[in-house]
Coordinates of C-alpha atoms and ligand atoms in Angstrom, one line a residue:
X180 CA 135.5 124.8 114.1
X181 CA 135.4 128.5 114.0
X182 CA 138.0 130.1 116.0
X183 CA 136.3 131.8 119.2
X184 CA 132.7 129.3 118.6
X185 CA 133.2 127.0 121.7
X186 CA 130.0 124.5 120.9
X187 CA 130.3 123.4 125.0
X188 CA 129.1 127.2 125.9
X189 CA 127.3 128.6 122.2
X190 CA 125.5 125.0 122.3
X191 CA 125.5 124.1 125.6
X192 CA 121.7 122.3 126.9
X193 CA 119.3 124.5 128.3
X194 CA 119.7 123.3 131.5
X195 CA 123.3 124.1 131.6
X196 CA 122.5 127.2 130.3
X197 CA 119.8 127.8 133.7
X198 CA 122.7 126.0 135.6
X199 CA 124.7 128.7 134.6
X200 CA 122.2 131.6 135.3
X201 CA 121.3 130.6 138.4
X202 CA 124.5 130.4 139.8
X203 CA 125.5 133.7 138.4
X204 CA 122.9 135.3 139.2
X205 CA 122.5 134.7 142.8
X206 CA 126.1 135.6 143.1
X207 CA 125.4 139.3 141.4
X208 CA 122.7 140.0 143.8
X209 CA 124.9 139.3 146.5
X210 CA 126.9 141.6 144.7
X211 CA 125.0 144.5 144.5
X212 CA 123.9 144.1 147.5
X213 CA 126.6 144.5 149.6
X214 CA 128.6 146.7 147.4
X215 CA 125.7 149.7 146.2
X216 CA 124.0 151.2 148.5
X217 CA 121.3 152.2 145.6
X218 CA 120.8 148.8 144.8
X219 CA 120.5 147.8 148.5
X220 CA 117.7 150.3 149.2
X221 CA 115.5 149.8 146.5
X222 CA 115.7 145.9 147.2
X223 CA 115.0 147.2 150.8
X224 CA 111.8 148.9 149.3
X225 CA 110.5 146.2 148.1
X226 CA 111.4 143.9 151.3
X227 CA 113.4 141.7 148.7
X228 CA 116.7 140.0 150.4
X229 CA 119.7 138.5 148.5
X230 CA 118.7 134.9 150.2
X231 CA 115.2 135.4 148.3
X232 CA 116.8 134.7 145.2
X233 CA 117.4 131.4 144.4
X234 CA 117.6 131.7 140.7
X235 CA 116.2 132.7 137.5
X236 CA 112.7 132.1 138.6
X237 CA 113.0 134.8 141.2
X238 CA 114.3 137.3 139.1
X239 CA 110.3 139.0 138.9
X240 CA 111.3 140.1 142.7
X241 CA 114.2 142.1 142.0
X242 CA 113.4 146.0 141.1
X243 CA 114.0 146.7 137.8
X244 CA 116.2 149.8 136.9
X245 CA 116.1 152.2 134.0
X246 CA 118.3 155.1 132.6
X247 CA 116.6 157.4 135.0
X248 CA 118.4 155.5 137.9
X249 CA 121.7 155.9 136.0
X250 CA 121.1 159.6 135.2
X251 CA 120.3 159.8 139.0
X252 CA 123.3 158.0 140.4
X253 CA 125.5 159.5 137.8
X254 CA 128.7 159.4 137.8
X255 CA 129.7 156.4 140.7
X256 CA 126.4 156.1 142.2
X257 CA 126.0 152.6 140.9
X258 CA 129.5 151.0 141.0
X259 CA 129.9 147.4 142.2
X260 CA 133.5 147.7 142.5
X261 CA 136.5 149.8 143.8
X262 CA 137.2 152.7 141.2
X263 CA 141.1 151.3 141.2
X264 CA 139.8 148.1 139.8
X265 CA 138.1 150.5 137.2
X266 CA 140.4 150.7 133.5
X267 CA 137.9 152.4 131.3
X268 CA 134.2 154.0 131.0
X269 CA 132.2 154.1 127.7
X270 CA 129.2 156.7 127.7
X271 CA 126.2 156.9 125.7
X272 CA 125.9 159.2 122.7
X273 CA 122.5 160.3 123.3
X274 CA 122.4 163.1 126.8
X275 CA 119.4 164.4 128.1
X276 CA 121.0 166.6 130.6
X277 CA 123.3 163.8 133.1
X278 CA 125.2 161.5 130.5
X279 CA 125.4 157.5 130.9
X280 CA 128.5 156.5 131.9
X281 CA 129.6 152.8 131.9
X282 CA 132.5 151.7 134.2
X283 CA 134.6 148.3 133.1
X284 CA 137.5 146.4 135.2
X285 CA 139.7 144.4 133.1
X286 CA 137.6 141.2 133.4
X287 CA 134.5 143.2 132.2
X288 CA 136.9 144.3 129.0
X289 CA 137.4 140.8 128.3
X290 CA 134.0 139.2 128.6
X291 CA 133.0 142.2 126.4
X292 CA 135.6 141.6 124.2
X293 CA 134.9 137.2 124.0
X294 CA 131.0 138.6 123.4
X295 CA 132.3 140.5 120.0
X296 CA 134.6 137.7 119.0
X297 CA 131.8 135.2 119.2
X298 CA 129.6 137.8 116.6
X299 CA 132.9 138.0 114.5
X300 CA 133.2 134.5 114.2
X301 CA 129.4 133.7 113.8
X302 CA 130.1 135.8 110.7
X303 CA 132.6 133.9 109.4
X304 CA 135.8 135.5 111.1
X305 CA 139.0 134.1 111.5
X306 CA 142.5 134.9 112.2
X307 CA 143.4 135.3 108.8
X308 CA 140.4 137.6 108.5
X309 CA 141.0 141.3 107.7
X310 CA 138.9 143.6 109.8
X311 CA 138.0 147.1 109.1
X312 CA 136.1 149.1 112.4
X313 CA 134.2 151.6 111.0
X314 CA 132.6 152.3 114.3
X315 CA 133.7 155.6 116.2
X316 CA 136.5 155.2 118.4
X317 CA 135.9 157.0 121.8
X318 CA 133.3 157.1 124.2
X319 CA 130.8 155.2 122.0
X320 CA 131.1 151.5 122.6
X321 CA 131.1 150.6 118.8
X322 CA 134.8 151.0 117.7
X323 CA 136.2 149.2 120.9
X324 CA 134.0 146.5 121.3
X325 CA 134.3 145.2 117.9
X326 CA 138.2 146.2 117.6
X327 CA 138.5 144.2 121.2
X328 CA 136.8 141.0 119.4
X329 CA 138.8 141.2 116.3
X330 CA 141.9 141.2 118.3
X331 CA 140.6 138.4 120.2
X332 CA 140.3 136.1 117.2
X333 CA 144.0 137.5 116.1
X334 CA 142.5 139.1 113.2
X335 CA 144.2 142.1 111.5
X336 CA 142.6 144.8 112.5
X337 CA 142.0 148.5 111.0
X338 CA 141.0 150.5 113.2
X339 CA 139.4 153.2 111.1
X340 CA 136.8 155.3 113.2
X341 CA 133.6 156.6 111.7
X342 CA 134.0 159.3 108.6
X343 CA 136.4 160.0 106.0
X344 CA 135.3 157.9 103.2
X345 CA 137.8 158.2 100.8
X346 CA 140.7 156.9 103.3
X347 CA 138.1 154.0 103.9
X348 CA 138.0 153.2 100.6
X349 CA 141.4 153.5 100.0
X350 CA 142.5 150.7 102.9
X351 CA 139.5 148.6 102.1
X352 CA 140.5 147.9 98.0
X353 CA 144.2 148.4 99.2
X354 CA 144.7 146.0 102.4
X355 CA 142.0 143.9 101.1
X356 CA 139.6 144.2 103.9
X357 CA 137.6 141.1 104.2
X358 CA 135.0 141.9 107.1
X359 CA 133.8 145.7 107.5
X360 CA 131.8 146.6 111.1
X361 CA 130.0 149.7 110.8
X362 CA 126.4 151.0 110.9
X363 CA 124.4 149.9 108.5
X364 CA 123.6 153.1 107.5
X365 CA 127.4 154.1 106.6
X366 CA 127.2 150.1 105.3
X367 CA 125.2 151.5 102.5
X368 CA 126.2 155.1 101.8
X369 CA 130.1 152.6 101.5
X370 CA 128.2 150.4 98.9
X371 CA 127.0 153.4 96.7
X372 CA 130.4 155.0 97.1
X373 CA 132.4 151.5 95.9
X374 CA 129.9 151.5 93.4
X375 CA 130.0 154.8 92.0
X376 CA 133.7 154.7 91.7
X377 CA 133.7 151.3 90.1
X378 CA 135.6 149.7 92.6
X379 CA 133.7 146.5 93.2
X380 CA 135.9 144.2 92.0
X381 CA 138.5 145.2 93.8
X382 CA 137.0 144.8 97.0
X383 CA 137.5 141.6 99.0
X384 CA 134.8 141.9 101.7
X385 CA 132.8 138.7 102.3
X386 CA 130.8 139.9 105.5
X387 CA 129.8 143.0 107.4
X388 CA 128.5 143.4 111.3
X389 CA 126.1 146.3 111.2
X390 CA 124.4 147.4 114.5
X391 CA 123.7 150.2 116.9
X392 CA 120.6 151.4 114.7
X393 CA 117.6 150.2 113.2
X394 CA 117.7 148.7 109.6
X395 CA 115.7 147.4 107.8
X396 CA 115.5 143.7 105.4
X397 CA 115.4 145.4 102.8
X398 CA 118.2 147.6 103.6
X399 CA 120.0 144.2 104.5
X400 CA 119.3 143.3 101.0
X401 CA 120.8 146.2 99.2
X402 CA 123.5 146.4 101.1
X403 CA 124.5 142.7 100.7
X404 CA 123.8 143.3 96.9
X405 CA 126.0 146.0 96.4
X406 CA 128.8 144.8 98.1
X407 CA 129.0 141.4 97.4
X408 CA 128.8 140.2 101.3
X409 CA 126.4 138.7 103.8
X410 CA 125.4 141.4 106.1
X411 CA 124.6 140.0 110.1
X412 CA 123.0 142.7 112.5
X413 CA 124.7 142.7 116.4
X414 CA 122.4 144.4 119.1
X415 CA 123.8 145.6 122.3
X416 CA 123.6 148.8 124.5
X417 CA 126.2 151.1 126.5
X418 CA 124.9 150.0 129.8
X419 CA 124.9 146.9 129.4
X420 CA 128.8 146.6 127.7
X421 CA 128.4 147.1 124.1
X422 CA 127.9 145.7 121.0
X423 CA 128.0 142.0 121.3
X424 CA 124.7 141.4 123.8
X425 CA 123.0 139.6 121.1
X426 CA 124.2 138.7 117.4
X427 CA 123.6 137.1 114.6
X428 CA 124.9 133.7 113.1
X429 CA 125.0 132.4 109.3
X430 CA 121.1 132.0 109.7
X431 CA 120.5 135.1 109.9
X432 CA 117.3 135.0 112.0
X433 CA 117.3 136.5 114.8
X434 CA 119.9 137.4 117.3
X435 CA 121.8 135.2 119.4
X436 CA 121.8 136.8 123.2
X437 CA 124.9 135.8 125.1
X438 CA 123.2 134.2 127.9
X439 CA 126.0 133.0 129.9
X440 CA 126.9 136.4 130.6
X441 CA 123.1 138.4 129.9
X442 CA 119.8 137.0 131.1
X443 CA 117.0 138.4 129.4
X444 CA 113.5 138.8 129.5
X445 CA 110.5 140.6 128.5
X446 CA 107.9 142.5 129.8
X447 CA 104.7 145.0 129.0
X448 CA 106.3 148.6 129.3
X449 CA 103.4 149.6 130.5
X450 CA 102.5 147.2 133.6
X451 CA 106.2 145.7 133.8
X452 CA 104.5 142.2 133.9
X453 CA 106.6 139.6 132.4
X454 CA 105.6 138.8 128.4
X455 CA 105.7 135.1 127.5
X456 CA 108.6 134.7 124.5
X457 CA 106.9 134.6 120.7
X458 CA 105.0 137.7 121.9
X459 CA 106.5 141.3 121.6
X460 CA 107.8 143.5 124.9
X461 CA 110.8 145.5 126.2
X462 CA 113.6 143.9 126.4
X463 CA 115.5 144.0 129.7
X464 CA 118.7 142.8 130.3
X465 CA 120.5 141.4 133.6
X466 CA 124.3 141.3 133.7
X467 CA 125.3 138.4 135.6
X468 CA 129.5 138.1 134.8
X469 CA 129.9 141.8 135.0
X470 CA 132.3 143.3 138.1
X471 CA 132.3 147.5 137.5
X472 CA 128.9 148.0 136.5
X473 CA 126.3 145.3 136.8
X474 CA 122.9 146.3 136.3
X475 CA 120.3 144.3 137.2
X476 CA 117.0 144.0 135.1
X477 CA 117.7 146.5 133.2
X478 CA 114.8 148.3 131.2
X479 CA 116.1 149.2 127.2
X480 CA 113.5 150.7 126.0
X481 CA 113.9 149.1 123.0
X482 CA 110.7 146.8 121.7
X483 CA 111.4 143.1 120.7
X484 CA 110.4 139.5 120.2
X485 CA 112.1 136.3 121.9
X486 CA 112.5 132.8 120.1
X487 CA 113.4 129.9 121.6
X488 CA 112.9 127.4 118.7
X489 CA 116.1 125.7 117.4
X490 CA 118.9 127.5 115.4
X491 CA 120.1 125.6 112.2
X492 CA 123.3 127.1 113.2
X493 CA 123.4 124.6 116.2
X494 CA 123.6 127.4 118.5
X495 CA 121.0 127.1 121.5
X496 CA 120.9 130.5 123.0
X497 CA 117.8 132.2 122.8
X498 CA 117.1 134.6 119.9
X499 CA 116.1 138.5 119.6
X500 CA 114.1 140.4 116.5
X501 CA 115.7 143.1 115.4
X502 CA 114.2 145.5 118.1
X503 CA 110.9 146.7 116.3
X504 CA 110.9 149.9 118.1
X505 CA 111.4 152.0 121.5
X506 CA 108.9 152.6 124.3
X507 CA 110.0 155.8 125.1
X508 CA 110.6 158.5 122.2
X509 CA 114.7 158.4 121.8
X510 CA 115.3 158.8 118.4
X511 CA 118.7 157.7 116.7
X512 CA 120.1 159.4 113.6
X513 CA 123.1 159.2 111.7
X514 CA 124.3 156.7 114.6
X515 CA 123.9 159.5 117.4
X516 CA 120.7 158.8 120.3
X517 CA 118.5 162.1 119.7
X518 CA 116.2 162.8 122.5
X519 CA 113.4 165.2 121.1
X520 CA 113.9 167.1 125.1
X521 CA 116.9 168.2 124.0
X522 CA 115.9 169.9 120.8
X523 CA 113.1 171.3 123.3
X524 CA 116.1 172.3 125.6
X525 CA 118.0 174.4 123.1
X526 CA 114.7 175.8 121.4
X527 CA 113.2 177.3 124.8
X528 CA 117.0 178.2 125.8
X529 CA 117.3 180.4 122.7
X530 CA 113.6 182.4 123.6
X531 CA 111.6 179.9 121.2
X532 CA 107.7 179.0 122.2
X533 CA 107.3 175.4 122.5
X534 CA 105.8 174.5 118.7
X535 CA 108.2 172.7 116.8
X536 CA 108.3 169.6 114.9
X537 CA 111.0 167.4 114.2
X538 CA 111.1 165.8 110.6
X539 CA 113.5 163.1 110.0
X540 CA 114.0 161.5 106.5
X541 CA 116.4 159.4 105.0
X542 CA 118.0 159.6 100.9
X543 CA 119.5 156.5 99.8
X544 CA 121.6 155.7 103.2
X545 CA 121.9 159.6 104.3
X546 CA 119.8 161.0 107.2
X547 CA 118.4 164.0 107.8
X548 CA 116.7 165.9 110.1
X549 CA 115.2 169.3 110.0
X550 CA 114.1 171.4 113.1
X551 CA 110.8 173.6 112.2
X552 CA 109.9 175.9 114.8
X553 CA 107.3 178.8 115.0
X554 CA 108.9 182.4 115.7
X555 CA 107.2 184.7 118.0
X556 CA 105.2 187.3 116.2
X557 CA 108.5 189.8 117.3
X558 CA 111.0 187.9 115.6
X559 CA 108.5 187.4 112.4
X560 CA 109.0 191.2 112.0
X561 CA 112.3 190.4 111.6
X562 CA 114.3 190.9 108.5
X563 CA 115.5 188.4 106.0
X564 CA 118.7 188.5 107.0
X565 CA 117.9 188.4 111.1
X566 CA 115.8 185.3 110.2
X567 CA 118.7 183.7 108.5
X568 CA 121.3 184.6 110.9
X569 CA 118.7 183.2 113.6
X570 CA 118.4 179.8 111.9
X571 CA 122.2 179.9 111.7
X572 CA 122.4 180.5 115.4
X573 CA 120.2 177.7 115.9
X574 CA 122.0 175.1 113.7
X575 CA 125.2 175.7 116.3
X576 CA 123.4 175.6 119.2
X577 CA 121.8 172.2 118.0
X578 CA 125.1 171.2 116.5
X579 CA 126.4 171.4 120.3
X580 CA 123.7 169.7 122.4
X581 CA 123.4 166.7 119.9
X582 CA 127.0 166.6 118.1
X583 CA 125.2 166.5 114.5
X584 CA 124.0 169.1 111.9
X585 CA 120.4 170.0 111.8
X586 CA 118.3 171.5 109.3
X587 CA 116.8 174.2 110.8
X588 CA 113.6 176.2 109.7
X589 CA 111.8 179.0 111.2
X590 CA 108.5 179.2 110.3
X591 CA 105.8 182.0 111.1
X592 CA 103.7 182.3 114.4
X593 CA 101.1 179.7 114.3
X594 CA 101.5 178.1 111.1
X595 CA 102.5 174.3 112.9
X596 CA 99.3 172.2 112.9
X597 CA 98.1 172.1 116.9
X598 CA 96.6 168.7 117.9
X599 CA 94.0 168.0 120.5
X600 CA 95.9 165.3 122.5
X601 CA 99.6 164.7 122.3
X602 CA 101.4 167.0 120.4
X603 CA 103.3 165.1 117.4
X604 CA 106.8 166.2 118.2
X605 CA 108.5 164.1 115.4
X606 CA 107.7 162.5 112.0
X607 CA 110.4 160.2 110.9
X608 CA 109.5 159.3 107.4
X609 CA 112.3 156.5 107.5
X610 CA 110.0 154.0 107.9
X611 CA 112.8 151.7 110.3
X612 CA 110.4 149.3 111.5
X613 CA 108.1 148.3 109.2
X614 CA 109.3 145.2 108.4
X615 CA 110.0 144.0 111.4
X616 CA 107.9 140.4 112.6
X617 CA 104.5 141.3 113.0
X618 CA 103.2 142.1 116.2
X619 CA 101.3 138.8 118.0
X620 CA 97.6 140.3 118.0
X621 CA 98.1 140.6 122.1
X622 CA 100.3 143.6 121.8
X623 CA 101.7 145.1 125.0
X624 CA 103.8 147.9 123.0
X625 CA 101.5 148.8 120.7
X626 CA 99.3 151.9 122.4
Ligands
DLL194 O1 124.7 151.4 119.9 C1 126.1 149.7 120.9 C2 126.4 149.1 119.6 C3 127.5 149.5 118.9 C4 125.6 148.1 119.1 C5 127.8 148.9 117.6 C6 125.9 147.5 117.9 C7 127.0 147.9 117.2 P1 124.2 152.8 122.5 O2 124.8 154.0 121.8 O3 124.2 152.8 124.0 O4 125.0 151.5 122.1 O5 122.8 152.6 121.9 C8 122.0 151.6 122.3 O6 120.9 151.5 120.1 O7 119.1 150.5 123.0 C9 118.9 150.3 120.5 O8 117.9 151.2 120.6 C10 119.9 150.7 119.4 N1 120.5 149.6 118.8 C11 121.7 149.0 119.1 N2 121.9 147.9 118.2 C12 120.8 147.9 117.4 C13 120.4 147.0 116.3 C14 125.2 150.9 120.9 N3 121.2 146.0 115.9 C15 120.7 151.6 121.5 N4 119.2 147.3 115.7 C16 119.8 150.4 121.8 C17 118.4 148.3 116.1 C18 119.9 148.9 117.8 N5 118.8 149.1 117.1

């Protein structure tokens, strides 16, 4: 038996699984409840009382919340318990104006930290496993959560951070790293770097945990190719803990959602009525073994498919797609959540008009993204060199909203193509979610 796979809770019946849920979940309302006053009026709203839930088949009466409500009650606004029982906060990458800040007690460190180990060990970890976290460190939830879960299965553990290849490199063929965790994105630009330097066999790796962006089969594919490795995808979000929400097992179908510690569902974005699993919707989330920062219903965003068919893997929790896209416009490049408002932001800041276009691309594993934007027929009488040092200006002020570089291009008054209905902000040529399951011909995400 795999170290950290416990059959009685991976395996466990369905109806222990609803035991489990129900139970947990009525307790978390009771929760909320009494402890945020947020939560308490918008159940108020909607004349819905803790003693109206009974279990998962009442969850459809509880409000649903989204990262408005979080930007809203930013920073404490939605804290379920006393700040002293608080030991850290995560925070999303992505800011549109207020961050997202995530609050965990000690308990909440250690659930999110059993959720990781179970994705370690679905891909093959063991204590004699040597683990490198490529993930950043910090106020991302990528390098902790999976550094947490490797130290949970009493795996060494290198805690690398994002960046700096050639140290990477250098651990991996010397300490004979045998499972990497990174995005798949750095997963590949690693593979054409061990493979460029002819170092391929002296790497040890046998499996990677990519997550925290979209990626493609095919991407899977050349990424398993070039390393050598199986590569398993691990889903999860900063409100609700981390990476480790849902993950994937040896069959490499779909992800594994916790669900004794996440009940999901999903529902049309546009009416918020529930969608029947084998169909696609958004994915929300309910965190029902959480203390800090419980959220409730919990809208993603993010597009996806449920399966509740039987895992050769034996495990008997219910299964994600890859998500297959986001309802609202978030867009996330080199690992970072871009919202195209803040580009808006810093382009109207700097005395920009309002026509731009956002192009992102993607060469071999490397993304790009490249800020067009009209001048005003002033600054188009502008010298070379004023147009350069503009763009220049622009890169910095870009570099500082969103943390990454931008390729930025000023382009003359009137020259980006108007359209008649909404204005197409962004073309991402990178093509994420195209081979993602096809949607059921009742599409709720598709217009
Ligand atoms: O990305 C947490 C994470 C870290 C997951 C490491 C996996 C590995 P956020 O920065 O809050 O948290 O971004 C969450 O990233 O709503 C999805 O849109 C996207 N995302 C996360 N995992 C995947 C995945 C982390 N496996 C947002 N495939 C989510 C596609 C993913 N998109």
């Amino acid at each position: 038996m795999e170290h950290y796979f416990d059959p009685k809770v991976e395996c466990a019946s369905r109806e222990q699984i609803t035991a489990w849920q129900n139970e947990r979940l009525v307790r978390q309302v009771e929760r909320v409840y009494n402890n945020v006053p947020y939560y308490k009026k918008k159940m108020d709203e909607l004349g819905v009382r803790p003693e109206h839930i009974h279990g998962i088949d009442d969850l459809h009466l509880l409000p649903t919340l989204s990262k408005d409500d979080l930007r809203d009650q930013y920073p404490y606004g939605l804290m379920a318990a006393p700040l002293s029982d608080c030991v850290r906060i995560h925070s999303t990458s992505g800011t549109t104006g207020r961050r997202v800040v995530a609050f965990y007690t000690q308990h909440d460190v250690d659930l999110w930290e059993e959720c990781c180990a179970r994705a370690l060990a679905a891909a093959g970890a063991t204590k004699d496993d040597v683990v490198q976290v490529c993930y950043g460190y910090g106020l991302f939830t990528g390098g902790a959560g999976l550094h947490g879960g490797s130290h949970k299965l009493g795996s060494l553990t290198l805690p690398m951070s994002s960046g700096n290849t050639d140290r990477q490199l250098q651990f991996m063929t010397d300490l004979g790293t045998t499972i990497l965790c990174c995005t798949p994105s750095y997963a590949a630009y690693l593979s054409e770097s061990v493979n460029e330097r002819g170092l391929k066999n002296r790497i040890k790796l046998k499996a990677g945990i990519f997550g925290a962006e979209a990626w493609t089969e095919e991407m899977r594919r050349d990424i398993e190719k070039g390393l050598g490795i199986k590569a398993y995808d691990i889903y999860g979000l900063t409100e609700i803990s981390g990476p480790g929400v849902a993950y994937e097992c040896s069959a490499q179908n779909g992800m594994h959602v916790n669900e004794d510690h996440f009940i999901v569902e999903t529902i049309n974005p546009k009416t918020g009525e529930p969608v029947p699993h084998g169909q696609k919707g958004e994915l929300v989330f309910t965190s029902i073994t959480k203390e800090a920062f419980p959220l409730i219903r919990y809208r993603t965003k993010d597009i996806g498919i449920l399966y509740d068919e039987p895992c050769s893997c034996g495990r008997t929790h219910v299964r994600m797609s890859k998500p297959m896209g986001r309802s609202d416009d978030m867009l996330i490049v080199k690992g970072v959540n871009v919202f195209p408002s803040q580009i808006e932001t810093v382009l109207m800041n700097c005395g920009y008009p309002a026509n731009y276009q956002i192009i992102v691309t993607r060469t071999g594993s490397s993304d790009r993204i490249e800020v067009q934007v009209e001048m005003t027929p002033e600054m188009f009488s502008d010298s070379l060199s004023e147009v350069a040092g503009r763009e220049k200006q622009l890169v910095s002020a870009l570099k500082a909203m969103l943390g990454i570089y931008c390729v930025v291009k000023l382009v003359a008054p009137k020259s980006i193509t108007r359209s008649e209905g909404k204005a197409k902000r962004v073309i991402d040529k990178r093509n994420l979610y195209v081979n993602s399951a096809d949607p059921a011909s009742t599409d709720p995400a598709a217009n």
